[in-house]
Amino acid sequence: MAVDDIRNRYQAAGQDHLFTFWSNLTDAERKSLTRQLEHIDVERVNRIYHKAISSEKNAKDPNHVTEPIEPLPVGACESLVNDPSRAKDWRQIGLQAVANGQVGVLLMAGGQGTRLGSSAPKGCYDIGLPSHKSLFQYQAERIARLQTIAEAEFGKLKGSVVIPWYVMTSGPTRRETENFFIDNEYFGLDAKNVIIFEQGTLPCLTMEGKIMLETTSRVAVAPDGNGGLYAATRAVLSSPDKSQTVLSNLADRGIQYVHAYCVDNCLVKVADPVFLGYCIARQADCAAKVVPKTSPSESVGVVACRGDKFSVVEYSEITNQQAELRNPQTGELMFNAGNIANHFYTTAFLQSVESFEHELAYHIARKKIGTIDLQTGENITPSKPNGMKLEMFVFDVFPYTKDFTVLEVARKEEFSPLKNAPGTGSDDPGTSRQDLLAQHRRFLEDAGAFLKVGVEIELSPLVTYSGEGLESIKGKTFTKSGYVENIEELDALQ
């Protein structure tokens, strides 16, 4: 597009201040700025800003009628915590879909380990296990193990079952993530089945909705939140074929069901066949896996309803009285479905998001954003918030689903997030390590083995996905700690 056309477009959108320093820029700087402006949908940015401001205003207006917040309706949620009896049937349905090549996995891995004292992508982090495997490696090996299980149980040829892994990074983490996978040979997976892509960005805005400049020749941008995955699945992949997107790749492979999750949960059951089977049996187009809240006051969002629409409600939106409400029959909290960013989608639903995405209100985060003084061209380092970043959350699509369902699972088996610095004592590397090794101890004991007090044994995901395949250790006593890559190595720990 010609520079004059771009300038006219931005002028019509009220954003032509971005050309303030044009006459002072070098040719290289002009090309860089032009390229960036050409790729920004400035009309969409304006729409997003006005929708976000309007939504925020309505939320704060005491006279604005808001939808009442209600607990999940009866029948919307099944619980493996209270009744695990149907897990076997659901697993069979889900594993059949895996064996049929109908399942893909979407990993949200855009975050850095800043709070952990690392600038590397969070998936590269070593939580201190005996194996020193990263989160990425654990998840890759769970995929590999599940492929093997599906082949064995459904009589498929070795190597014929594929679960493609779509890894969503961000600008700061993409290159390092790609290099990490290459350096580690994709942890044994076939590189063509690991598709690394990048979530989008949005320009940072002033409080008045004007796009901010980071330098005289570069617009200030920020990631558009984990809900940016929906637009990112429609973006062109970095491949020779410019028509290839994540959505087209899913379609080309015949993928019908997608499991999406966040990288920082060491207990995540990647492509969990039980969850998949549950959702398929319920004919859901979208679903959430949840864990029971630890207490009424736990600071976690819950899956609930706003009026007759499913939603994730932040803990700050629920009154103390609501948080304390209990089911008179079961004694459980009424607002009990703790959100763990673990979701199911049909590919048809993912393809439909574009049709209603314009109705979604982005969330405003007011931040201190380095920028340029438009009068002097000098750098501004603000001491207080001077602008806003706009984000969408992955759960913002829930109200638009037609067949939504929820599955409650045991926290100790499926959720141990890595959020905080080492030594914090909560949601940190130490608790992640402890929770994973405790699970492996349960796997061994449930298979009929005995472990002496204090013994810690780490089982490679290639040995067992969720406790299966350990029949040969029944009656054995393990007296030594260690890490095993195959079942035979356990004999050395007796």
CSV table of C-alpha atoms in Angstrom, one decimal:
chain,number,residue,atom,x,y,z
A,1,MET,CA,0.0,0.0,0.0
A,2,ALA,CA,1.3,3.5,-0.9
A,3,VAL,CA,2.4,5.7,2.0
A,4,ASP,CA,-0.2,8.4,1.1
A,5,ASP,CA,-3.0,5.8,1.2
A,6,ILE,CA,-1.8,4.6,4.7
A,7,ARG,CA,-1.7,8.2,5.9
A,8,ASN,CA,-5.2,8.9,4.6
A,9,ARG,CA,-6.5,5.8,6.3
A,10,TYR,CA,-5.0,6.8,9.6
A,11,GLN,CA,-6.2,10.4,9.2
A,12,ALA,CA,-9.7,9.2,8.7
A,13,ALA,CA,-9.4,7.1,11.8
A,14,GLY,CA,-8.1,10.1,13.8
A,15,GLN,CA,-4.7,8.5,14.3
A,16,ASP,CA,-2.5,10.5,11.9
A,17,HIS,CA,-0.4,11.8,14.7
A,18,LEU,CA,1.7,8.7,14.1
A,19,PHE,CA,3.2,10.6,11.1
A,20,THR,CA,4.3,13.5,13.4
A,21,PHE,CA,8.1,12.8,12.9
A,22,TRP,CA,7.9,11.5,9.3
A,23,SER,CA,10.0,14.3,7.8
A,24,ASN,CA,12.8,13.6,10.3
A,25,LEU,CA,13.0,9.8,9.7
A,26,THR,CA,15.6,8.0,7.7
A,27,ASP,CA,14.5,5.9,4.7
A,28,ALA,CA,15.0,2.7,6.8
A,29,GLU,CA,12.9,4.1,9.6
A,30,ARG,CA,10.1,5.2,7.2
A,31,LYS,CA,10.0,1.7,5.7
A,32,SER,CA,9.9,0.1,9.2
A,33,LEU,CA,7.0,2.4,10.3
A,34,THR,CA,5.1,2.0,7.1
A,35,ARG,CA,5.4,-1.8,7.3
A,36,GLN,CA,4.1,-1.7,10.9
A,37,LEU,CA,1.2,0.7,10.2
A,38,GLU,CA,0.2,-1.4,7.1
A,39,HIS,CA,-0.3,-4.4,9.3
A,40,ILE,CA,-2.3,-2.7,12.0
A,41,ASP,CA,-6.1,-2.7,11.4
A,42,VAL,CA,-6.6,0.9,12.7
A,43,GLU,CA,-10.4,0.8,12.3
A,44,ARG,CA,-10.5,-2.4,14.4
A,45,VAL,CA,-8.3,-0.8,17.1
A,46,ASN,CA,-10.7,2.1,17.4
A,47,ARG,CA,-13.7,-0.3,17.6
A,48,ILE,CA,-12.0,-2.3,20.3
A,49,TYR,CA,-11.2,0.9,22.3
A,50,HIS,CA,-14.7,2.3,22.2
A,51,LYS,CA,-16.2,-1.1,23.1
A,52,ALA,CA,-13.8,-1.6,26.0
A,53,ILE,CA,-14.5,1.9,27.4
A,54,SER,CA,-18.3,1.5,27.0
A,55,SER,CA,-18.2,-1.9,28.7
A,56,GLU,CA,-16.1,-0.6,31.6
A,57,LYS,CA,-18.3,2.4,32.0
A,58,ASN,CA,-21.4,0.2,32.2
A,59,ALA,CA,-19.8,-2.1,34.7
A,60,LYS,CA,-19.1,0.9,37.0
A,61,ASP,CA,-22.5,2.6,36.5
A,62,PRO,CA,-24.8,1.8,39.5
A,63,ASN,CA,-27.8,2.5,37.3
A,64,HIS,CA,-26.8,0.0,34.6
A,65,VAL,CA,-28.7,-3.2,34.7
A,66,THR,CA,-26.3,-6.1,34.8
A,67,GLU,CA,-27.0,-9.8,34.5
A,68,PRO,CA,-27.2,-11.5,37.9
A,69,ILE,CA,-24.4,-13.8,38.8
A,70,GLU,CA,-25.7,-17.3,39.3
A,71,PRO,CA,-24.1,-20.7,40.2
A,72,LEU,CA,-23.8,-23.3,37.4
A,73,PRO,CA,-27.3,-24.8,36.7
A,74,VAL,CA,-28.0,-28.4,37.7
A,75,GLY,CA,-26.7,-30.8,35.0
A,76,ALA,CA,-24.1,-28.4,33.6
A,77,CYS,CA,-21.3,-30.0,35.5
A,78,GLU,CA,-20.2,-33.6,36.2
A,79,SER,CA,-17.6,-34.4,38.9
A,80,LEU,CA,-14.9,-37.0,38.8
A,81,VAL,CA,-14.2,-36.0,42.4
A,82,ASN,CA,-17.6,-37.2,43.6
A,83,ASP,CA,-18.3,-39.9,41.1
A,84,PRO,CA,-15.4,-41.3,39.0
A,85,SER,CA,-17.5,-44.3,37.8
A,86,ARG,CA,-18.0,-43.0,34.3
A,87,ALA,CA,-14.4,-42.0,33.7
A,88,LYS,CA,-13.6,-45.4,32.1
A,89,ASP,CA,-16.4,-45.0,29.5
A,90,TRP,CA,-15.4,-41.4,28.7
A,91,ARG,CA,-11.7,-42.4,28.4
A,92,GLN,CA,-12.7,-45.0,25.8
A,93,ILE,CA,-14.6,-42.4,23.7
A,94,GLY,CA,-11.8,-39.9,24.0
A,95,LEU,CA,-9.1,-42.4,23.2
A,96,GLN,CA,-11.0,-43.6,20.1
A,97,ALA,CA,-11.0,-40.0,18.9
A,98,VAL,CA,-7.2,-39.8,19.5
A,99,ALA,CA,-6.7,-43.1,17.6
A,100,ASN,CA,-8.9,-41.8,14.7
A,101,GLY,CA,-6.6,-38.7,14.4
A,102,GLN,CA,-9.4,-36.4,15.4
A,103,VAL,CA,-7.6,-34.6,18.3
A,104,GLY,CA,-5.3,-31.7,18.4
A,105,VAL,CA,-3.7,-29.8,21.3
A,106,LEU,CA,-3.3,-26.1,21.6
A,107,LEU,CA,-0.8,-24.8,24.2
A,108,MET,CA,-0.8,-21.3,25.5
A,109,ALA,CA,2.9,-20.6,26.1
A,110,GLY,CA,3.4,-16.9,25.6
A,111,GLY,CA,4.6,-16.1,29.1
A,112,GLN,CA,8.1,-15.6,30.4
A,113,GLY,CA,9.4,-16.8,33.7
A,114,THR,CA,10.0,-13.3,35.0
A,115,ARG,CA,8.5,-14.0,38.5
A,116,LEU,CA,10.6,-17.2,38.6
A,117,GLY,CA,13.8,-15.2,38.1
A,118,SER,CA,14.1,-16.2,34.4
A,119,SER,CA,13.7,-14.3,31.2
A,120,ALA,CA,13.2,-17.6,29.2
A,121,PRO,CA,9.8,-18.9,28.1
A,122,LYS,CA,8.0,-20.5,31.0
A,123,GLY,CA,7.9,-23.8,29.2
A,124,CYS,CA,11.7,-24.0,29.4
A,125,TYR,CA,11.6,-24.0,33.2
A,126,ASP,CA,13.0,-26.9,35.2
A,127,ILE,CA,11.0,-27.2,38.5
A,128,GLY,CA,13.8,-29.2,40.1
A,129,LEU,CA,12.8,-32.8,39.3
A,130,PRO,CA,15.4,-35.6,39.5
A,131,SER,CA,15.2,-35.7,35.6
A,132,HIS,CA,15.6,-31.9,35.3
A,133,LYS,CA,13.0,-32.1,32.5
A,134,SER,CA,11.4,-28.8,31.4
A,135,LEU,CA,7.6,-28.3,31.4
A,136,PHE,CA,7.8,-28.4,27.6
A,137,GLN,CA,9.4,-31.8,27.7
A,138,TYR,CA,7.0,-33.3,30.2
A,139,GLN,CA,4.0,-32.2,28.0
A,140,ALA,CA,5.7,-33.5,24.8
A,141,GLU,CA,6.3,-36.9,26.4
A,142,ARG,CA,2.7,-37.1,27.6
A,143,ILE,CA,1.6,-36.6,24.0
A,144,ALA,CA,4.0,-39.3,22.8
A,145,ARG,CA,2.8,-41.7,25.5
A,146,LEU,CA,-0.9,-41.1,24.7
A,147,GLN,CA,-0.2,-41.8,21.0
A,148,THR,CA,1.4,-45.1,22.0
A,149,ILE,CA,-1.5,-46.0,24.2
A,150,ALA,CA,-4.1,-45.3,21.5
A,151,GLU,CA,-2.1,-47.4,19.0
A,152,ALA,CA,-1.9,-50.3,21.4
A,153,GLU,CA,-5.5,-50.2,22.5
A,154,PHE,CA,-7.0,-49.8,19.0
A,155,GLY,CA,-4.6,-52.0,17.1
A,156,LYS,CA,-3.0,-49.2,15.1
A,157,LEU,CA,0.4,-49.4,13.5
A,158,LYS,CA,3.3,-48.0,15.5
A,159,GLY,CA,3.7,-44.3,14.6
A,160,SER,CA,0.4,-44.0,12.9
A,161,VAL,CA,-1.5,-42.1,15.6
A,162,VAL,CA,-0.6,-38.4,15.7
A,163,ILE,CA,-1.7,-35.7,18.1
A,164,PRO,CA,-0.6,-32.4,16.5
A,165,TRP,CA,0.7,-29.8,19.0
A,166,TYR,CA,0.0,-26.2,18.3
A,167,VAL,CA,2.2,-24.0,20.5
A,168,MET,CA,1.2,-20.4,20.9
A,169,THR,CA,4.1,-18.1,21.8
A,170,SER,CA,4.4,-14.3,22.0
A,171,GLY,CA,6.8,-11.9,20.4
A,172,PRO,CA,9.3,-12.1,23.3
A,173,THR,CA,9.2,-15.9,23.5
A,174,ARG,CA,8.8,-17.2,20.0
A,175,ARG,CA,12.4,-17.4,18.8
A,176,GLU,CA,13.7,-18.8,22.1
A,177,THR,CA,10.8,-21.4,22.1
A,178,GLU,CA,11.6,-22.4,18.5
A,179,ASN,CA,15.3,-22.8,19.3
A,180,PHE,CA,14.5,-24.8,22.5
A,181,PHE,CA,12.4,-27.3,20.5
A,182,ILE,CA,15.1,-27.5,17.8
A,183,ASP,CA,17.9,-28.0,20.3
A,184,ASN,CA,16.0,-30.7,22.0
A,185,GLU,CA,14.9,-32.4,18.8
A,186,TYR,CA,11.3,-31.7,19.6
A,187,PHE,CA,11.5,-34.1,22.6
A,188,GLY,CA,11.1,-37.1,20.3
A,189,LEU,CA,8.0,-35.8,18.5
A,190,ASP,CA,8.0,-35.4,14.7
A,191,ALA,CA,8.8,-31.7,14.0
A,192,LYS,CA,6.1,-31.5,11.3
A,193,ASN,CA,3.5,-32.2,14.0
A,194,VAL,CA,4.6,-29.3,16.3
A,195,ILE,CA,3.3,-26.1,14.9
A,196,ILE,CA,4.7,-23.0,16.7
A,197,PHE,CA,2.8,-19.8,16.1
A,198,GLU,CA,2.5,-16.4,17.7
A,199,GLN,CA,-0.3,-14.6,19.5
A,200,GLY,CA,-1.2,-11.1,18.2
A,201,THR,CA,-0.5,-7.7,19.6
A,202,LEU,CA,-2.5,-4.5,19.8
A,203,PRO,CA,-1.2,-1.0,19.9
A,204,CYS,CA,-0.9,0.7,23.3
A,205,LEU,CA,-3.3,3.6,23.7
A,206,THR,CA,-3.5,6.8,25.6
A,207,MET,CA,-6.4,7.2,28.0
A,208,GLU,CA,-8.1,9.0,25.2
A,209,GLY,CA,-7.7,6.2,22.7
A,210,LYS,CA,-4.8,7.6,20.7
A,211,ILE,CA,-2.2,5.0,19.5
A,212,MET,CA,1.1,5.5,21.3
A,213,LEU,CA,4.6,5.7,19.8
A,214,GLU,CA,7.4,3.8,21.5
A,215,THR,CA,10.0,5.7,19.4
A,216,THR,CA,9.6,8.3,16.6
A,217,SER,CA,9.4,5.4,14.1
A,218,ARG,CA,7.8,2.6,16.0
A,219,VAL,CA,4.3,2.1,17.5
A,220,ALA,CA,4.1,0.8,21.1
A,221,VAL,CA,2.4,-2.6,21.1
A,222,ALA,CA,1.6,-5.3,23.7
A,223,PRO,CA,0.3,-8.9,23.5
A,224,ASP,CA,-3.5,-9.1,23.2
A,225,GLY,CA,-4.0,-11.5,26.1
A,226,ASN,CA,-4.5,-15.3,26.1
A,227,GLY,CA,-7.8,-14.8,24.4
A,228,GLY,CA,-5.8,-13.6,21.4
A,229,LEU,CA,-5.4,-17.3,20.5
A,230,TYR,CA,-8.7,-17.1,18.6
A,231,ALA,CA,-7.4,-14.4,16.2
A,232,ALA,CA,-4.0,-16.1,16.2
A,233,THR,CA,-5.5,-19.3,14.8
A,234,ARG,CA,-6.6,-17.3,11.8
A,235,ALA,CA,-3.3,-15.6,11.2
A,236,VAL,CA,-0.9,-16.8,8.4
A,237,LEU,CA,1.7,-19.2,9.7
A,238,SER,CA,5.4,-18.5,9.0
A,239,SER,CA,5.6,-21.0,6.2
A,240,PRO,CA,6.1,-20.9,2.4
A,241,ASP,CA,2.4,-21.4,1.9
A,242,LYS,CA,0.8,-18.0,2.8
A,243,SER,CA,-2.6,-19.6,3.0
A,244,GLN,CA,-1.7,-21.8,5.9
A,245,THR,CA,-3.2,-20.9,9.3
A,246,VAL,CA,-3.7,-23.0,12.4
A,247,LEU,CA,-7.4,-23.3,11.5
A,248,SER,CA,-6.6,-24.5,8.0
A,249,ASN,CA,-4.0,-26.9,9.4
A,250,LEU,CA,-6.6,-28.4,11.7
A,251,ALA,CA,-9.0,-28.8,8.8
A,252,ASP,CA,-6.4,-30.3,6.5
A,253,ARG,CA,-5.6,-32.9,9.2
A,254,GLY,CA,-9.2,-33.7,9.9
A,255,ILE,CA,-9.0,-32.6,13.5
A,256,GLN,CA,-12.5,-32.3,15.1
A,257,TYR,CA,-11.6,-31.7,18.7
A,258,VAL,CA,-9.0,-29.4,20.4
A,259,HIS,CA,-7.7,-29.5,24.0
A,260,ALA,CA,-6.3,-26.1,25.1
A,261,TYR,CA,-4.3,-25.4,28.2
A,262,CYS,CA,-1.6,-23.2,29.8
A,263,VAL,CA,2.0,-24.2,29.9
A,264,ASP,CA,2.6,-23.6,33.6
A,265,ASN,CA,0.6,-26.6,35.1
A,266,CYS,CA,3.0,-29.5,35.6
A,267,LEU,CA,0.1,-31.9,36.2
A,268,VAL,CA,-1.8,-31.1,33.1
A,269,LYS,CA,-3.2,-34.2,31.3
A,270,VAL,CA,-2.4,-33.2,27.7
A,271,ALA,CA,-5.2,-34.3,25.3
A,272,ASP,CA,-6.9,-36.0,28.3
A,273,PRO,CA,-9.0,-38.7,26.8
A,274,VAL,CA,-11.4,-38.7,29.8
A,275,PHE,CA,-12.1,-35.0,29.3
A,276,LEU,CA,-12.3,-35.3,25.6
A,277,GLY,CA,-14.7,-38.3,25.8
A,278,TYR,CA,-16.9,-36.5,28.3
A,279,CYS,CA,-17.2,-33.5,26.0
A,280,ILE,CA,-17.8,-35.7,22.9
A,281,ALA,CA,-20.5,-37.7,24.8
A,282,ARG,CA,-22.2,-34.4,25.8
A,283,GLN,CA,-21.9,-33.1,22.3
A,284,ALA,CA,-20.3,-29.9,23.7
A,285,ASP,CA,-18.9,-27.3,21.4
A,286,CYS,CA,-16.8,-25.8,24.2
A,287,ALA,CA,-16.1,-26.9,27.8
A,288,ALA,CA,-14.0,-26.1,30.8
A,289,LYS,CA,-12.2,-28.4,33.2
A,290,VAL,CA,-12.4,-27.1,36.8
A,291,VAL,CA,-11.2,-27.9,40.3
A,292,PRO,CA,-13.1,-27.4,43.5
A,293,LYS,CA,-12.2,-24.3,45.4
A,294,THR,CA,-10.1,-24.8,48.5
A,295,SER,CA,-12.2,-22.4,50.5
A,296,PRO,CA,-14.9,-19.7,50.0
A,297,SER,CA,-12.3,-17.0,50.0
A,298,GLU,CA,-9.8,-18.5,47.5
A,299,SER,CA,-8.7,-15.9,45.0
A,300,VAL,CA,-9.7,-17.7,41.9
A,301,GLY,CA,-12.2,-17.1,39.1
A,302,VAL,CA,-15.1,-19.5,38.9
A,303,VAL,CA,-17.1,-20.9,36.0
A,304,ALA,CA,-20.6,-19.7,36.7
A,305,CYS,CA,-23.5,-17.9,34.8
A,306,ARG,CA,-24.3,-14.3,34.1
A,307,GLY,CA,-28.0,-14.5,33.6
A,308,ASP,CA,-28.4,-17.4,31.3
A,309,LYS,CA,-24.9,-17.3,29.8
A,310,PHE,CA,-21.9,-19.3,30.9
A,311,SER,CA,-18.9,-17.1,32.0
A,312,VAL,CA,-15.9,-17.0,34.2
A,313,VAL,CA,-16.6,-14.7,37.2
A,314,GLU,CA,-13.7,-13.2,39.0
A,315,TYR,CA,-13.6,-13.7,42.7
A,316,SER,CA,-13.8,-9.9,43.2
A,317,GLU,CA,-17.2,-9.9,41.5
A,318,ILE,CA,-18.8,-12.4,44.0
A,319,THR,CA,-20.0,-11.1,47.3
A,320,ASN,CA,-18.8,-12.7,50.5
A,321,GLN,CA,-22.4,-13.9,51.0
A,322,GLN,CA,-22.4,-15.6,47.6
A,323,ALA,CA,-18.9,-17.1,48.1
A,324,GLU,CA,-20.2,-18.8,51.3
A,325,LEU,CA,-23.4,-20.3,49.8
A,326,ARG,CA,-23.5,-24.0,50.0
A,327,ASN,CA,-25.6,-26.7,48.3
A,328,PRO,CA,-28.1,-27.9,51.0
A,329,GLN,CA,-27.9,-31.5,49.6
A,330,THR,CA,-24.1,-31.9,49.3
A,331,GLY,CA,-22.7,-29.2,51.5
A,332,GLU,CA,-20.4,-28.1,48.6
A,333,LEU,CA,-19.9,-24.4,47.7
A,334,MET,CA,-22.4,-23.2,45.1
A,335,PHE,CA,-19.6,-21.2,43.4
A,336,ASN,CA,-17.1,-24.0,43.5
A,337,ALA,CA,-15.9,-24.4,39.9
A,338,GLY,CA,-12.4,-23.0,40.1
A,339,ASN,CA,-11.2,-22.0,36.6
A,340,ILE,CA,-7.8,-23.5,35.6
A,341,ALA,CA,-7.6,-22.4,31.9
A,342,ASN,CA,-8.1,-25.9,30.6
A,343,HIS,CA,-10.6,-26.1,27.8
A,344,PHE,CA,-12.2,-28.2,25.1
A,345,TYR,CA,-13.4,-26.9,21.7
A,346,THR,CA,-14.7,-28.4,18.5
A,347,THR,CA,-12.8,-27.0,15.5
A,348,ALA,CA,-16.2,-25.9,14.2
A,349,PHE,CA,-16.6,-23.6,17.2
A,350,LEU,CA,-13.1,-22.2,16.8
A,351,GLN,CA,-13.9,-21.4,13.2
A,352,SER,CA,-17.1,-19.6,14.3
A,353,VAL,CA,-15.4,-17.2,16.8
A,354,GLU,CA,-14.7,-14.7,14.0
A,355,SER,CA,-18.4,-14.3,13.4
A,356,PHE,CA,-19.0,-12.9,16.9
A,357,GLU,CA,-15.6,-11.6,17.9
A,358,HIS,CA,-16.6,-8.0,17.3
A,359,GLU,CA,-19.1,-8.3,20.1
A,360,LEU,CA,-16.5,-9.2,22.7
A,361,ALA,CA,-15.3,-6.4,25.0
A,362,TYR,CA,-11.6,-6.3,25.6
A,363,HIS,CA,-10.3,-5.7,29.1
A,364,ILE,CA,-8.4,-2.5,29.9
A,365,ALA,CA,-5.1,-2.7,31.8
A,366,ARG,CA,-3.9,0.8,32.7
A,367,LYS,CA,-0.1,0.7,32.7
A,368,LYS,CA,3.1,2.9,32.7
A,369,ILE,CA,4.1,2.8,29.1
A,370,GLY,CA,7.3,4.3,27.7
A,371,THR,CA,6.5,6.7,24.9
A,372,ILE,CA,7.5,9.8,22.9
A,373,ASP,CA,6.5,13.4,23.5
A,374,LEU,CA,4.7,14.4,20.3
A,375,GLN,CA,5.8,18.0,20.8
A,376,THR,CA,9.5,17.5,21.4
A,377,GLY,CA,10.3,13.9,20.3
A,378,GLU,CA,11.8,13.2,23.7
A,379,ASN,CA,11.4,9.9,25.5
A,380,ILE,CA,8.9,9.8,28.3
A,381,THR,CA,9.4,7.4,31.2
A,382,PRO,CA,6.2,7.7,33.2
A,383,SER,CA,6.0,7.5,37.0
A,384,LYS,CA,2.3,6.6,36.9
A,385,PRO,CA,0.0,4.9,34.4
A,386,ASN,CA,-0.3,6.9,31.3
A,387,GLY,CA,-1.8,4.5,28.9
A,388,MET,CA,-3.7,1.3,28.4
A,389,LYS,CA,-3.1,-2.2,27.1
A,390,LEU,CA,-6.1,-4.1,25.8
A,391,GLU,CA,-6.5,-7.8,26.4
A,392,MET,CA,-9.0,-10.5,25.7
A,393,PHE,CA,-9.2,-13.5,27.9
A,394,VAL,CA,-9.6,-17.1,26.6
A,395,PHE,CA,-12.9,-17.5,28.5
A,396,ASP,CA,-14.5,-14.5,27.0
A,397,VAL,CA,-16.1,-16.7,24.3
A,398,PHE,CA,-18.0,-18.8,26.8
A,399,PRO,CA,-21.2,-16.7,26.6
A,400,TYR,CA,-21.4,-17.4,22.9
A,401,THR,CA,-21.3,-21.2,23.1
A,402,LYS,CA,-24.4,-23.2,22.2
A,403,ASP,CA,-23.5,-26.4,24.1
A,404,PHE,CA,-21.2,-25.7,27.0
A,405,THR,CA,-20.3,-28.1,29.7
A,406,VAL,CA,-18.0,-28.4,32.7
A,407,LEU,CA,-16.0,-31.3,34.2
A,408,GLU,CA,-14.8,-31.1,37.8
A,409,VAL,CA,-11.5,-33.0,38.5
A,410,ALA,CA,-9.3,-33.5,41.6
A,411,ARG,CA,-6.9,-30.7,42.1
A,412,LYS,CA,-4.1,-33.0,43.4
A,413,GLU,CA,-4.2,-35.0,40.2
A,414,GLU,CA,-4.6,-32.2,37.6
A,415,PHE,CA,-3.6,-28.7,38.8
A,416,SER,CA,-0.4,-27.4,40.3
A,417,PRO,CA,0.3,-24.0,38.7
A,418,LEU,CA,3.8,-22.4,38.5
A,419,LYS,CA,3.2,-18.7,39.3
A,420,ASN,CA,5.6,-17.6,42.0
A,421,ALA,CA,9.3,-17.2,42.8
A,422,PRO,CA,11.2,-20.1,44.3
A,423,GLY,CA,10.7,-20.3,48.1
A,424,THR,CA,7.3,-18.6,48.1
A,425,GLY,CA,5.7,-21.7,49.4
A,426,SER,CA,2.6,-21.5,47.2
A,427,ASP,CA,2.4,-22.2,43.4
A,428,ASP,CA,6.1,-22.1,43.1
A,429,PRO,CA,8.7,-24.6,41.7
A,430,GLY,CA,8.9,-26.4,45.0
A,431,THR,CA,5.2,-27.0,45.3
A,432,SER,CA,5.1,-28.1,41.6
A,433,ARG,CA,7.9,-30.6,42.2
A,434,GLN,CA,6.3,-31.8,45.4
A,435,ASP,CA,2.8,-32.3,43.7
A,436,LEU,CA,4.2,-34.2,40.7
A,437,LEU,CA,6.3,-36.6,42.8
A,438,ALA,CA,3.4,-37.1,45.2
A,439,GLN,CA,1.3,-38.1,42.2
A,440,HIS,CA,3.9,-40.6,41.0
A,441,ARG,CA,4.0,-42.1,44.4
A,442,ARG,CA,0.2,-42.6,44.2
A,443,PHE,CA,0.6,-44.2,40.7
A,444,LEU,CA,3.1,-46.7,42.2
A,445,GLU,CA,1.1,-47.4,45.4
A,446,ASP,CA,-2.2,-47.8,43.4
A,447,ALA,CA,-0.4,-50.4,41.3
A,448,GLY,CA,0.3,-52.4,44.4
A,449,ALA,CA,3.9,-51.3,45.2
A,450,PHE,CA,5.2,-50.1,48.6
A,451,LEU,CA,7.5,-47.1,49.0
A,452,LYS,CA,9.5,-46.5,52.2
A,453,VAL,CA,8.9,-43.2,53.9
A,454,GLY,CA,10.8,-40.4,52.3
A,455,VAL,CA,11.4,-42.3,49.0
A,456,GLU,CA,10.7,-40.1,45.9
A,457,ILE,CA,10.5,-41.8,42.5
A,458,GLU,CA,10.0,-39.9,39.3
A,459,LEU,CA,8.3,-41.8,36.5
A,460,SER,CA,9.0,-40.6,32.9
A,461,PRO,CA,5.7,-39.7,31.1
A,462,LEU,CA,6.9,-42.3,28.5
A,463,VAL,CA,6.5,-44.9,31.2
A,464,THR,CA,2.9,-44.0,32.3
A,465,TYR,CA,0.5,-41.2,31.3
A,466,SER,CA,-1.9,-41.5,34.3
A,467,GLY,CA,-0.8,-44.7,36.2
A,468,GLU,CA,-1.4,-47.3,33.5
A,469,GLY,CA,1.1,-49.9,32.6
A,470,LEU,CA,2.6,-50.5,36.0
A,471,GLU,CA,1.0,-53.9,36.7
A,472,SER,CA,4.4,-55.7,36.9
A,473,ILE,CA,5.4,-53.8,40.1
A,474,LYS,CA,2.6,-55.2,42.2
A,475,GLY,CA,4.0,-56.4,45.6
A,476,LYS,CA,7.4,-54.8,45.2
A,477,THR,CA,9.0,-52.5,47.8
A,478,PHE,CA,11.0,-49.5,46.8
A,479,THR,CA,13.6,-48.3,49.2
A,480,LYS,CA,15.6,-45.8,47.0
A,481,SER,CA,14.7,-42.6,45.4
A,482,GLY,CA,15.4,-42.0,41.7
A,483,TYR,CA,14.2,-41.4,38.2
A,484,VAL,CA,13.2,-44.0,35.7
A,485,GLU,CA,12.9,-43.9,31.9
A,486,ASN,CA,11.4,-47.3,31.6
A,487,ILE,CA,9.6,-49.8,33.8
A,488,GLU,CA,12.7,-52.2,34.1
A,489,GLU,CA,14.8,-49.4,35.8
A,490,LEU,CA,12.5,-49.6,38.8
A,491,ASP,CA,14.1,-52.8,39.9
A,492,ALA,CA,17.3,-50.9,40.8
A,493,LEU,CA,15.3,-48.9,43.3
A,494,GLN,CA,14.1,-51.9,45.4
